[in-house]
Amino acid sequence: MAIQRDIKFVGTVNGIIYYVVNDQYYMRTVPEYVEQTPASRASANILGNASTMGRLQRESLVGFIPNAKDKGMQNRLTTAFQYFTYRQQGRVFCIQLVTNTLETFAFNTRARSNTHLRKLAKASLITGEGVEIRIKAFNPVKLFHTPGAVVSVRFLMAATVLDINQMQVKDSCILAAEMPYTDQEVGTQQIVLPVEAGTGCIVTAGVAVQFCTSVQQGAAPLQNLRYLPAILTGAWWLK
């Protein structure tokens, strides 16, 4: 294994494999023969399923994730699903250090308010009803310190049901709650997102924040706020 110094390339050329791990680019020769064992086949299957579930999760949250095409985020989400699967199966996941679990996944690690949002929003799964998301009382100005002519804060709350066996989105729901951007405390917000889930499903809950400049013109997000917070606040595997 060697480190790529002057180029950043991923692929296979003339018997050399170029690849990236944790933002570091490596290269190595193509092995003549790789023996497949039951353990390696199981691990490859988990990785493939995690990649698919990550893609399905992203596709179900269109408009929710501010950096949906970011490759780094996509790889982190795949790892989070992979780690989540290992834990549910009671297996040890030791490929790399996992900094984002699925239950606390941050879509944008550069967002300035991820930590605040984690403390503010909590999610729980209610059997037969869906996902309940609760946002604690807070002062918008003191919490977010957002520059610009902001008039309101919009919370996007999402619930997604992934069918593990069929590898598809079984159900999803995104609702919005808007509140004024003032120096006054906003009361507790509580909402249930109605989604149907059953055995063999992974249910995720997420919360994102947008800062709005004009309610009359559709409350479009501010263009200069590049790093908006969007996180998952819960994940459940129904067996």
PDB file of C-alpha atoms in Angstrom:
ATOM      1  CA  MET A   1       0.000   0.000   0.000  1.00  0.00           C
ATOM      2  CA  ALA A   2       1.417   3.384  -1.047  1.00  0.00           C
ATOM      3  CA  ILE A   3       0.147   6.955  -0.640  1.00  0.00           C
ATOM      4  CA  GLN A   4      -0.718   9.026  -3.690  1.00  0.00           C
ATOM      5  CA  ARG A   5       1.317  12.220  -3.474  1.00  0.00           C
ATOM      6  CA  ASP A   6       0.808  14.254  -6.633  1.00  0.00           C
ATOM      7  CA  ILE A   7      -2.523  12.909  -7.893  1.00  0.00           C
ATOM      8  CA  LYS A   8      -5.906  12.112  -6.450  1.00  0.00           C
ATOM      9  CA  PHE A   9      -7.346   9.296  -8.517  1.00  0.00           C
ATOM     10  CA  VAL A  10      -9.799   6.474  -7.845  1.00  0.00           C
ATOM     11  CA  GLY A  11      -9.949   3.461 -10.136  1.00  0.00           C
ATOM     12  CA  THR A  12      -7.825   0.674 -11.635  1.00  0.00           C
ATOM     13  CA  VAL A  13      -5.191   1.279 -14.333  1.00  0.00           C
ATOM     14  CA  ASN A  14      -2.564  -1.201 -15.591  1.00  0.00           C
ATOM     15  CA  GLY A  15      -2.923  -3.523 -12.629  1.00  0.00           C
ATOM     16  CA  ILE A  16      -2.769  -0.723 -10.031  1.00  0.00           C
ATOM     17  CA  ILE A  17      -5.754   0.043  -7.776  1.00  0.00           C
ATOM     18  CA  TYR A  18      -6.153   3.695  -6.758  1.00  0.00           C
ATOM     19  CA  TYR A  19      -8.537   4.252  -3.845  1.00  0.00           C
ATOM     20  CA  VAL A  20      -9.398   6.601  -0.980  1.00  0.00           C
ATOM     21  CA  VAL A  21      -9.894   5.878   2.744  1.00  0.00           C
ATOM     22  CA  ASN A  22     -10.762   8.642   5.230  1.00  0.00           C
ATOM     23  CA  ASP A  23      -9.838  11.368   2.698  1.00  0.00           C
ATOM     24  CA  GLN A  24      -6.361   9.827   2.176  1.00  0.00           C
ATOM     25  CA  TYR A  25      -5.543   8.514  -1.313  1.00  0.00           C
ATOM     26  CA  TYR A  26      -3.683   5.185  -1.651  1.00  0.00           C
ATOM     27  CA  MET A  27      -2.629   2.787  -4.380  1.00  0.00           C
ATOM     28  CA  ARG A  28      -1.711  -0.905  -4.508  1.00  0.00           C
ATOM     29  CA  THR A  29      -1.361  -3.708  -7.018  1.00  0.00           C
ATOM     30  CA  VAL A  30      -4.313  -5.844  -8.009  1.00  0.00           C
ATOM     31  CA  PRO A  31      -4.118  -9.154  -6.096  1.00  0.00           C
ATOM     32  CA  GLU A  32      -3.856 -12.262  -8.251  1.00  0.00           C
ATOM     33  CA  TYR A  33      -6.369 -14.132  -6.146  1.00  0.00           C
ATOM     34  CA  VAL A  34      -8.621 -13.230  -3.217  1.00  0.00           C
ATOM     35  CA  GLU A  35     -10.112 -16.109  -1.252  1.00  0.00           C
ATOM     36  CA  GLN A  36     -13.711 -15.535  -0.275  1.00  0.00           C
ATOM     37  CA  THR A  37     -14.700 -16.830   3.157  1.00  0.00           C
ATOM     38  CA  PRO A  38     -18.179 -16.887   4.727  1.00  0.00           C
ATOM     39  CA  ALA A  39     -17.114 -13.991   6.958  1.00  0.00           C
ATOM     40  CA  SER A  40     -15.790 -11.892   4.082  1.00  0.00           C
ATOM     41  CA  ARG A  41     -18.931 -12.556   2.020  1.00  0.00           C
ATOM     42  CA  ALA A  42     -21.115 -11.531   4.979  1.00  0.00           C
ATOM     43  CA  SER A  43     -19.104  -8.339   5.474  1.00  0.00           C
ATOM     44  CA  ALA A  44     -19.324  -7.501   1.770  1.00  0.00           C
ATOM     45  CA  ASN A  45     -23.085  -8.060   1.886  1.00  0.00           C
ATOM     46  CA  ILE A  46     -23.440  -5.709   4.870  1.00  0.00           C
ATOM     47  CA  LEU A  47     -21.367  -3.047   3.119  1.00  0.00           C
ATOM     48  CA  GLY A  48     -23.448  -3.325  -0.049  1.00  0.00           C
ATOM     49  CA  ASN A  49     -26.709  -3.085   1.877  1.00  0.00           C
ATOM     50  CA  ALA A  50     -25.390  -0.133   3.910  1.00  0.00           C
ATOM     51  CA  SER A  51     -24.474   1.710   0.723  1.00  0.00           C
ATOM     52  CA  THR A  52     -27.950   1.099  -0.710  1.00  0.00           C
ATOM     53  CA  MET A  53     -29.684   2.173   2.496  1.00  0.00           C
ATOM     54  CA  GLY A  54     -27.572   5.316   2.605  1.00  0.00           C
ATOM     55  CA  ARG A  55     -28.635   6.184  -0.931  1.00  0.00           C
ATOM     56  CA  LEU A  56     -32.306   5.516  -0.133  1.00  0.00           C
ATOM     57  CA  GLN A  57     -32.050   7.660   2.993  1.00  0.00           C
ATOM     58  CA  ARG A  58     -30.591  10.565   1.024  1.00  0.00           C
ATOM     59  CA  GLU A  59     -33.167  10.284  -1.755  1.00  0.00           C
ATOM     60  CA  SER A  60     -36.010  10.339   0.782  1.00  0.00           C
ATOM     61  CA  LEU A  61     -34.695  13.601   2.253  1.00  0.00           C
ATOM     62  CA  VAL A  62     -34.619  15.760  -0.882  1.00  0.00           C
ATOM     63  CA  GLY A  63     -34.734  19.407   0.223  1.00  0.00           C
ATOM     64  CA  PHE A  64     -33.783  18.387   3.762  1.00  0.00           C
ATOM     65  CA  ILE A  65     -30.041  17.796   3.286  1.00  0.00           C
ATOM     66  CA  PRO A  66     -28.061  20.935   2.323  1.00  0.00           C
ATOM     67  CA  ASN A  67     -25.118  18.962   0.860  1.00  0.00           C
ATOM     68  CA  ALA A  68     -26.771  15.872  -0.637  1.00  0.00           C
ATOM     69  CA  LYS A  69     -24.092  15.417  -3.342  1.00  0.00           C
ATOM     70  CA  ASP A  70     -21.106  15.644  -1.006  1.00  0.00           C
ATOM     71  CA  LYS A  71     -19.111  12.405  -1.417  1.00  0.00           C
ATOM     72  CA  GLY A  72     -17.613  12.643   2.061  1.00  0.00           C
ATOM     73  CA  MET A  73     -21.068  12.816   3.619  1.00  0.00           C
ATOM     74  CA  GLN A  74     -22.246   9.888   1.499  1.00  0.00           C
ATOM     75  CA  ASN A  75     -19.318   7.737   2.655  1.00  0.00           C
ATOM     76  CA  ARG A  76     -19.912   8.678   6.306  1.00  0.00           C
ATOM     77  CA  LEU A  77     -23.596   7.771   5.991  1.00  0.00           C
ATOM     78  CA  THR A  78     -22.711   4.375   4.488  1.00  0.00           C
ATOM     79  CA  THR A  79     -20.341   3.740   7.404  1.00  0.00           C
ATOM     80  CA  ALA A  80     -23.047   4.770   9.884  1.00  0.00           C
ATOM     81  CA  PHE A  81     -25.502   2.257   8.377  1.00  0.00           C
ATOM     82  CA  GLN A  82     -22.756  -0.361   8.336  1.00  0.00           C
ATOM     83  CA  TYR A  83     -21.935   0.228  12.009  1.00  0.00           C
ATOM     84  CA  PHE A  84     -25.647   0.262  12.891  1.00  0.00           C
ATOM     85  CA  THR A  85     -26.105  -3.145  11.210  1.00  0.00           C
ATOM     86  CA  TYR A  86     -23.121  -4.680  13.026  1.00  0.00           C
ATOM     87  CA  ARG A  87     -24.423  -3.476  16.388  1.00  0.00           C
ATOM     88  CA  GLN A  88     -27.907  -4.831  15.730  1.00  0.00           C
ATOM     89  CA  GLN A  89     -26.382  -8.215  14.876  1.00  0.00           C
ATOM     90  CA  GLY A  90     -24.194  -8.179  17.992  1.00  0.00           C
ATOM     91  CA  ARG A  91     -20.993  -8.134  15.946  1.00  0.00           C
ATOM     92  CA  VAL A  92     -17.826  -6.070  16.435  1.00  0.00           C
ATOM     93  CA  PHE A  93     -17.199  -3.315  13.919  1.00  0.00           C
ATOM     94  CA  CYS A  94     -13.488  -2.499  13.884  1.00  0.00           C
ATOM     95  CA  ILE A  95     -12.797  -1.312  10.357  1.00  0.00           C
ATOM     96  CA  GLN A  96     -12.307   2.299  11.442  1.00  0.00           C
ATOM     97  CA  LEU A  97     -13.196   4.742  14.187  1.00  0.00           C
ATOM     98  CA  VAL A  98     -16.872   5.693  13.893  1.00  0.00           C
ATOM     99  CA  THR A  99     -17.426   9.339  14.803  1.00  0.00           C
ATOM    100  CA  ASN A 100     -21.049   9.519  13.610  1.00  0.00           C
ATOM    101  CA  THR A 101     -23.541   6.860  14.616  1.00  0.00           C
ATOM    102  CA  LEU A 102     -26.771   6.601  12.664  1.00  0.00           C
ATOM    103  CA  GLU A 103     -28.784   7.839  15.668  1.00  0.00           C
ATOM    104  CA  THR A 104     -26.785  11.088  15.846  1.00  0.00           C
ATOM    105  CA  PHE A 105     -25.630  11.477  12.247  1.00  0.00           C
ATOM    106  CA  ALA A 106     -24.740  15.022  11.109  1.00  0.00           C
ATOM    107  CA  PHE A 107     -25.232  15.496   7.375  1.00  0.00           C
ATOM    108  CA  ASN A 108     -23.146  18.657   7.381  1.00  0.00           C
ATOM    109  CA  THR A 109     -20.219  18.501   9.808  1.00  0.00           C
ATOM    110  CA  ARG A 110     -19.414  22.174   9.151  1.00  0.00           C
ATOM    111  CA  ALA A 111     -22.829  23.420  10.257  1.00  0.00           C
ATOM    112  CA  ARG A 112     -22.467  25.846  13.120  1.00  0.00           C
ATOM    113  CA  SER A 113     -25.520  24.705  15.076  1.00  0.00           C
ATOM    114  CA  ASN A 114     -25.352  20.884  14.971  1.00  0.00           C
ATOM    115  CA  THR A 115     -24.600  20.634  18.700  1.00  0.00           C
ATOM    116  CA  HIS A 116     -27.413  23.021  19.608  1.00  0.00           C
ATOM    117  CA  LEU A 117     -29.827  21.102  17.403  1.00  0.00           C
ATOM    118  CA  ARG A 118     -28.905  17.753  19.005  1.00  0.00           C
ATOM    119  CA  LYS A 119     -29.687  19.153  22.455  1.00  0.00           C
ATOM    120  CA  LEU A 120     -32.861  20.835  21.232  1.00  0.00           C
ATOM    121  CA  ALA A 121     -34.556  18.020  19.293  1.00  0.00           C
ATOM    122  CA  LYS A 122     -35.455  14.550  20.568  1.00  0.00           C
ATOM    123  CA  ALA A 123     -37.234  11.734  18.742  1.00  0.00           C
ATOM    124  CA  SER A 124     -39.091   8.612  19.814  1.00  0.00           C
ATOM    125  CA  LEU A 125     -40.880   5.817  17.979  1.00  0.00           C
ATOM    126  CA  ILE A 126     -44.555   5.374  18.872  1.00  0.00           C
ATOM    127  CA  THR A 127     -45.946   1.972  17.906  1.00  0.00           C
ATOM    128  CA  GLY A 128     -48.926   2.239  15.576  1.00  0.00           C
ATOM    129  CA  GLU A 129     -48.606   6.023  15.178  1.00  0.00           C
ATOM    130  CA  GLY A 130     -45.208   6.960  13.800  1.00  0.00           C
ATOM    131  CA  VAL A 131     -42.277   9.058  14.938  1.00  0.00           C
ATOM    132  CA  GLU A 132     -42.671  11.788  17.545  1.00  0.00           C
ATOM    133  CA  ILE A 133     -40.254  14.712  17.404  1.00  0.00           C
ATOM    134  CA  ARG A 134     -40.098  17.131  20.298  1.00  0.00           C
ATOM    135  CA  ILE A 135     -38.296  20.481  20.153  1.00  0.00           C
ATOM    136  CA  LYS A 136     -37.594  22.087  23.516  1.00  0.00           C
ATOM    137  CA  ALA A 137     -38.423  25.712  24.298  1.00  0.00           C
ATOM    138  CA  PHE A 138     -35.643  28.017  23.077  1.00  0.00           C
ATOM    139  CA  ASN A 139     -34.697  31.598  22.244  1.00  0.00           C
ATOM    140  CA  PRO A 140     -34.010  31.714  18.470  1.00  0.00           C
ATOM    141  CA  VAL A 141     -31.633  34.699  18.492  1.00  0.00           C
ATOM    142  CA  LYS A 142     -29.575  33.503  21.457  1.00  0.00           C
ATOM    143  CA  LEU A 143     -29.378  29.930  20.164  1.00  0.00           C
ATOM    144  CA  PHE A 144     -28.476  30.437  16.506  1.00  0.00           C
ATOM    145  CA  HIS A 145     -26.793  33.881  16.281  1.00  0.00           C
ATOM    146  CA  THR A 146     -27.676  34.060  12.591  1.00  0.00           C
ATOM    147  CA  PRO A 147     -26.416  36.994  10.457  1.00  0.00           C
ATOM    148  CA  GLY A 148     -28.614  38.770   7.945  1.00  0.00           C
ATOM    149  CA  ALA A 149     -32.210  39.977   7.853  1.00  0.00           C
ATOM    150  CA  VAL A 150     -33.761  36.775   9.200  1.00  0.00           C
ATOM    151  CA  VAL A 151     -37.467  36.951  10.055  1.00  0.00           C
ATOM    152  CA  SER A 152     -38.236  33.326  10.856  1.00  0.00           C
ATOM    153  CA  VAL A 153     -36.721  29.926  11.601  1.00  0.00           C
ATOM    154  CA  ARG A 154     -38.096  26.859   9.836  1.00  0.00           C
ATOM    155  CA  PHE A 155     -37.684  23.407  11.333  1.00  0.00           C
ATOM    156  CA  LEU A 156     -37.962  20.492   8.906  1.00  0.00           C
ATOM    157  CA  MET A 157     -38.833  17.227  10.661  1.00  0.00           C
ATOM    158  CA  ALA A 158     -38.509  13.952   8.793  1.00  0.00           C
ATOM    159  CA  ALA A 159     -39.240  10.265   9.326  1.00  0.00           C
ATOM    160  CA  THR A 160     -38.152   7.524   6.922  1.00  0.00           C
ATOM    161  CA  VAL A 161     -38.963   3.812   6.880  1.00  0.00           C
ATOM    162  CA  LEU A 162     -36.488   1.603   4.990  1.00  0.00           C
ATOM    163  CA  ASP A 163     -37.499  -1.953   4.102  1.00  0.00           C
ATOM    164  CA  ILE A 164     -34.385  -4.067   4.731  1.00  0.00           C
ATOM    165  CA  ASN A 165     -35.587  -7.106   2.778  1.00  0.00           C
ATOM    166  CA  GLN A 166     -36.840  -5.294  -0.321  1.00  0.00           C
ATOM    167  CA  MET A 167     -34.173  -2.566  -0.126  1.00  0.00           C
ATOM    168  CA  GLN A 168     -36.605   0.248  -0.746  1.00  0.00           C
ATOM    169  CA  VAL A 169     -38.241   3.176   1.012  1.00  0.00           C
ATOM    170  CA  LYS A 170     -41.462   1.854   2.507  1.00  0.00           C
ATOM    171  CA  ASP A 171     -42.728   5.186   3.841  1.00  0.00           C
ATOM    172  CA  SER A 172     -41.493   8.710   4.502  1.00  0.00           C
ATOM    173  CA  CYS A 173     -42.808  12.008   5.795  1.00  0.00           C
ATOM    174  CA  ILE A 174     -41.379  15.541   6.038  1.00  0.00           C
ATOM    175  CA  LEU A 175     -43.242  18.295   7.895  1.00  0.00           C
ATOM    176  CA  ALA A 176     -42.273  21.902   8.550  1.00  0.00           C
ATOM    177  CA  ALA A 177     -42.833  24.145  11.559  1.00  0.00           C
ATOM    178  CA  GLU A 178     -42.043  27.834  11.301  1.00  0.00           C
ATOM    179  CA  MET A 179     -41.492  30.271  14.149  1.00  0.00           C
ATOM    180  CA  PRO A 180     -40.416  33.930  14.373  1.00  0.00           C
ATOM    181  CA  TYR A 181     -36.738  34.791  14.697  1.00  0.00           C
ATOM    182  CA  THR A 182     -37.018  36.973  17.792  1.00  0.00           C
ATOM    183  CA  ASP A 183     -35.277  37.452  21.117  1.00  0.00           C
ATOM    184  CA  GLN A 184     -38.257  35.890  22.851  1.00  0.00           C
ATOM    185  CA  GLU A 185     -38.540  32.275  23.986  1.00  0.00           C
ATOM    186  CA  VAL A 186     -40.495  29.970  21.690  1.00  0.00           C
ATOM    187  CA  GLY A 187     -42.512  27.320  23.486  1.00  0.00           C
ATOM    188  CA  THR A 188     -42.028  23.572  23.181  1.00  0.00           C
ATOM    189  CA  GLN A 189     -42.943  22.124  19.787  1.00  0.00           C
ATOM    190  CA  GLN A 190     -44.208  18.548  19.518  1.00  0.00           C
ATOM    191  CA  ILE A 191     -45.359  16.712  16.421  1.00  0.00           C
ATOM    192  CA  VAL A 192     -46.002  13.132  15.309  1.00  0.00           C
ATOM    193  CA  LEU A 193     -44.991  12.149  11.787  1.00  0.00           C
ATOM    194  CA  PRO A 194     -47.365   9.381  10.642  1.00  0.00           C
ATOM    195  CA  VAL A 195     -45.350   6.610   8.997  1.00  0.00           C
ATOM    196  CA  GLU A 196     -46.082   2.893   8.723  1.00  0.00           C
ATOM    197  CA  ALA A 197     -43.361   0.486   9.784  1.00  0.00           C
ATOM    198  CA  GLY A 198     -43.181  -3.197  10.593  1.00  0.00           C
ATOM    199  CA  THR A 199     -40.807  -6.090  11.101  1.00  0.00           C
ATOM    200  CA  GLY A 200     -37.717  -5.933   8.908  1.00  0.00           C
ATOM    201  CA  CYS A 201     -37.610  -2.140   8.729  1.00  0.00           C
ATOM    202  CA  ILE A 202     -35.213   0.586   9.809  1.00  0.00           C
ATOM    203  CA  VAL A 203     -36.909   3.792  10.943  1.00  0.00           C
ATOM    204  CA  THR A 204     -34.959   7.052  11.114  1.00  0.00           C
ATOM    205  CA  ALA A 205     -35.923  10.496  12.406  1.00  0.00           C
ATOM    206  CA  GLY A 206     -34.242  13.741  11.453  1.00  0.00           C
ATOM    207  CA  VAL A 207     -34.399  17.482  12.009  1.00  0.00           C
ATOM    208  CA  ALA A 208     -33.039  20.308   9.856  1.00  0.00           C
ATOM    209  CA  VAL A 209     -33.114  24.092  10.225  1.00  0.00           C
ATOM    210  CA  GLN A 210     -33.561  26.779   7.580  1.00  0.00           C
ATOM    211  CA  PHE A 211     -33.377  30.518   8.207  1.00  0.00           C
ATOM    212  CA  CYS A 212     -35.936  32.484   6.221  1.00  0.00           C
ATOM    213  CA  THR A 213     -35.977  36.080   4.991  1.00  0.00           C
ATOM    214  CA  SER A 214     -39.498  36.512   3.650  1.00  0.00           C
ATOM    215  CA  VAL A 215     -42.621  34.652   4.702  1.00  0.00           C
ATOM    216  CA  GLN A 216     -44.654  36.486   2.026  1.00  0.00           C
ATOM    217  CA  GLN A 217     -42.365  35.253  -0.766  1.00  0.00           C
ATOM    218  CA  GLY A 218     -42.307  31.612   0.254  1.00  0.00           C
ATOM    219  CA  ALA A 219     -39.765  31.897   3.065  1.00  0.00           C
ATOM    220  CA  ALA A 220     -36.768  31.057   0.884  1.00  0.00           C
ATOM    221  CA  PRO A 221     -33.597  30.063   2.809  1.00  0.00           C
ATOM    222  CA  LEU A 222     -30.864  32.689   2.970  1.00  0.00           C
ATOM    223  CA  GLN A 223     -28.275  32.131   0.252  1.00  0.00           C
ATOM    224  CA  ASN A 224     -25.354  33.335   2.379  1.00  0.00           C
ATOM    225  CA  LEU A 225     -25.988  30.742   5.094  1.00  0.00           C
ATOM    226  CA  ARG A 226     -23.894  28.019   3.550  1.00  0.00           C
ATOM    227  CA  TYR A 227     -23.661  25.546   6.408  1.00  0.00           C
ATOM    228  CA  LEU A 228     -27.184  24.745   7.595  1.00  0.00           C
ATOM    229  CA  PRO A 229     -27.643  22.108  10.320  1.00  0.00           C
ATOM    230  CA  ALA A 230     -29.339  18.834   9.400  1.00  0.00           C
ATOM    231  CA  ILE A 231     -29.073  15.779  11.647  1.00  0.00           C
ATOM    232  CA  LEU A 232     -30.636  12.429  12.439  1.00  0.00           C
ATOM    233  CA  THR A 233     -32.060  12.279  15.948  1.00  0.00           C
ATOM    234  CA  GLY A 234     -33.001   8.607  16.141  1.00  0.00           C
ATOM    235  CA  ALA A 235     -32.819   5.209  14.405  1.00  0.00           C
ATOM    236  CA  TRP A 236     -34.657   1.978  15.200  1.00  0.00           C
ATOM    237  CA  TRP A 237     -34.371  -1.541  13.737  1.00  0.00           C
ATOM    238  CA  LEU A 238     -37.694  -3.366  13.988  1.00  0.00           C
ATOM    239  CA  LYS A 239     -37.203  -7.112  14.355  1.00  0.00           C
TER     240      LYS A 239
END
